[in-house]
Amino acid sequence: MKKSILTFVLMLTAIAVQAQDFTVNGLTYRVTNMDSVTVKSYNTAYGRDVSIPATVTYNQKTYKVTAIGDKAFNGIEITSVSIPSSVGYIGDQAFSWNDSLKTVILEDGDNPITLNDYSYRTFDNGGAKYTVYSGRNII
């Protein structure tokens, strides 16, 4: 019985950790598993040129940044974004409704990047007047 209760408590703890959000340098992240995070949103008070890091440290734990979530920068007037090679997924409408966005830079890397581009909405209604794709396959 004690073993069952302990297993249940550990499972609840794991679920709670995965749902955790935190903010570092204006970028809000969601923990997606024990080692990685997804960019959830951005606060332009930190600037309009965004450089997403490949890793982020929070509470003495370092996470790999692997995705940009749905609507993460939607309607947020940034002018440029640099996306590290660790990011392999960009969500639907991630950069929509952003007339100020001029440059998107994808760092070189071996892993391809997948756009959840339902009806071509990743950069819909403004956004990315100039796009630089540097050595990455886009799916």
Short mmCIF file of C-alpha atoms in Angstrom, two decimals:
data_model
loop_
_atom_site.label_atom_id
_atom_site.label_comp_id
_atom_site.label_asym_id
_atom_site.label_seq_id
_atom_site.Cartn_x
_atom_site.Cartn_y
_atom_site.Cartn_z
CA MET A 1 0.00 0.00 0.00
CA LYS A 2 2.79 2.44 0.93
CA LYS A 3 4.54 1.68 -2.36
CA SER A 4 1.34 2.47 -4.31
CA ILE A 5 0.88 5.78 -2.51
CA LEU A 6 4.52 6.74 -3.09
CA THR A 7 4.23 5.89 -6.79
CA PHE A 8 1.05 7.99 -7.05
CA VAL A 9 2.70 10.98 -5.31
CA LEU A 10 5.73 10.75 -7.60
CA MET A 11 3.49 10.67 -10.68
CA LEU A 12 1.62 13.78 -9.48
CA THR A 13 4.93 15.54 -8.83
CA ALA A 14 6.12 14.72 -12.37
CA ILE A 15 2.90 16.10 -13.83
CA ALA A 16 3.21 19.29 -11.77
CA VAL A 17 6.81 19.81 -12.91
CA GLN A 18 5.82 19.47 -16.56
CA ALA A 19 3.14 22.15 -16.27
CA GLN A 20 5.51 24.67 -14.70
CA ASP A 21 6.01 28.06 -16.39
CA PHE A 22 8.84 30.47 -15.64
CA THR A 23 10.25 33.68 -17.10
CA VAL A 24 13.90 34.56 -17.80
CA ASN A 25 14.95 37.78 -19.60
CA GLY A 26 11.43 38.46 -20.88
CA LEU A 27 10.85 35.01 -22.37
CA THR A 28 8.27 32.83 -20.63
CA TYR A 29 8.91 29.11 -20.93
CA ARG A 30 6.79 26.04 -20.23
CA VAL A 31 8.56 22.94 -18.99
CA THR A 32 7.65 20.16 -21.42
CA ASN A 33 9.67 17.38 -19.81
CA MET A 34 12.47 17.05 -17.28
CA ASP A 35 15.09 18.42 -19.70
CA SER A 36 13.35 20.73 -22.18
CA VAL A 37 11.13 23.78 -22.48
CA THR A 38 8.92 25.53 -25.03
CA VAL A 39 8.88 29.31 -25.48
CA LYS A 40 5.40 30.38 -24.45
CA SER A 41 5.48 34.22 -24.72
CA TYR A 42 7.68 37.32 -24.66
CA ASN A 43 7.61 40.69 -22.89
CA THR A 44 8.80 43.49 -25.23
CA ALA A 45 9.96 45.54 -22.24
CA TYR A 46 13.15 43.49 -22.73
CA GLY A 47 13.62 44.78 -26.29
CA ARG A 48 12.29 44.23 -29.77
CA ASP A 49 15.20 42.14 -31.03
CA VAL A 50 14.83 38.67 -29.54
CA SER A 51 17.55 36.07 -29.29
CA ILE A 52 16.14 32.79 -28.04
CA PRO A 53 18.84 30.84 -26.20
CA ALA A 54 19.58 27.17 -26.87
CA THR A 55 19.42 26.52 -23.12
CA VAL A 56 17.94 28.36 -20.18
CA THR A 57 18.66 27.94 -16.48
CA TYR A 58 15.97 28.29 -13.84
CA ASN A 59 16.21 27.26 -10.18
CA GLN A 60 19.68 25.80 -10.82
CA LYS A 61 18.31 23.47 -13.52
CA THR A 62 19.34 23.89 -17.17
CA TYR A 63 16.74 23.12 -19.84
CA LYS A 64 17.14 22.76 -23.59
CA VAL A 65 14.87 25.10 -25.58
CA THR A 66 13.24 22.79 -28.14
CA ALA A 67 10.11 24.58 -29.38
CA ILE A 68 8.26 27.85 -29.86
CA GLY A 69 4.63 27.41 -28.84
CA ASP A 70 1.42 28.35 -30.63
CA LYS A 71 0.93 32.14 -30.64
CA ALA A 72 4.11 32.70 -28.60
CA PHE A 73 4.91 35.99 -30.40
CA ASN A 74 1.45 36.57 -31.89
CA GLY A 75 0.73 40.32 -32.00
CA ILE A 76 3.94 41.13 -30.13
CA GLU A 77 5.75 43.86 -32.05
CA ILE A 78 9.28 42.50 -32.27
CA THR A 79 11.63 43.44 -35.11
CA SER A 80 13.86 40.36 -35.25
CA VAL A 81 14.18 36.90 -33.76
CA SER A 82 17.10 34.51 -33.72
CA ILE A 83 16.13 30.87 -33.26
CA PRO A 84 18.77 28.40 -32.04
CA SER A 85 19.44 25.03 -33.65
CA SER A 86 17.98 23.32 -30.57
CA VAL A 87 14.48 24.44 -31.63
CA GLY A 88 12.86 21.80 -33.82
CA TYR A 89 9.25 23.01 -33.77
CA ILE A 90 7.44 26.33 -34.27
CA GLY A 91 3.75 26.38 -33.37
CA ASP A 92 0.71 27.68 -35.23
CA GLN A 93 0.46 31.48 -35.45
CA ALA A 94 3.72 31.79 -33.50
CA PHE A 95 4.60 35.08 -35.26
CA SER A 96 1.24 36.18 -36.67
CA TRP A 97 -0.09 39.74 -36.47
CA ASN A 98 3.37 41.28 -36.21
CA ASP A 99 3.94 44.04 -38.77
CA SER A 100 7.29 44.99 -37.22
CA LEU A 101 9.02 41.64 -37.75
CA LYS A 102 11.70 42.06 -40.41
CA THR A 103 14.16 39.24 -39.78
CA VAL A 104 13.95 35.62 -38.67
CA ILE A 105 17.31 33.89 -38.33
CA LEU A 106 17.50 30.11 -37.94
CA GLU A 107 20.87 29.03 -36.61
CA ASP A 108 22.66 26.30 -38.55
CA GLY A 109 22.01 22.83 -37.29
CA ASP A 110 21.45 19.22 -38.20
CA ASN A 111 17.91 18.86 -36.91
CA PRO A 112 15.16 20.07 -39.23
CA ILE A 113 12.58 22.55 -38.01
CA THR A 114 8.88 21.73 -38.26
CA LEU A 115 6.31 24.48 -38.67
CA ASN A 116 2.83 23.73 -37.36
CA ASP A 117 1.66 26.00 -40.11
CA TYR A 118 -2.06 25.34 -40.27
CA SER A 119 -3.30 27.31 -43.30
CA TYR A 120 0.06 29.13 -43.58
CA ARG A 121 -0.48 31.06 -40.34
CA THR A 122 2.96 30.89 -38.68
CA PHE A 123 3.81 34.33 -40.14
CA ASP A 124 0.28 35.36 -41.17
CA ASN A 125 -1.02 38.97 -41.28
CA GLY A 126 2.30 40.76 -41.27
CA GLY A 127 5.54 39.39 -40.03
CA ALA A 128 8.86 38.40 -41.55
CA LYS A 129 9.31 40.84 -44.41
CA TYR A 130 12.81 39.40 -44.76
CA THR A 131 13.60 35.88 -43.66
CA VAL A 132 17.02 34.27 -43.40
CA TYR A 133 17.12 30.48 -43.38
CA SER A 134 20.62 29.38 -42.67
CA GLY A 135 21.44 25.73 -43.25
CA ARG A 136 18.27 24.16 -41.80
CA ASN A 137 15.61 22.06 -43.45
CA ILE A 138 12.08 23.30 -42.85
CA ILE A 139 9.24 20.80 -42.72
#
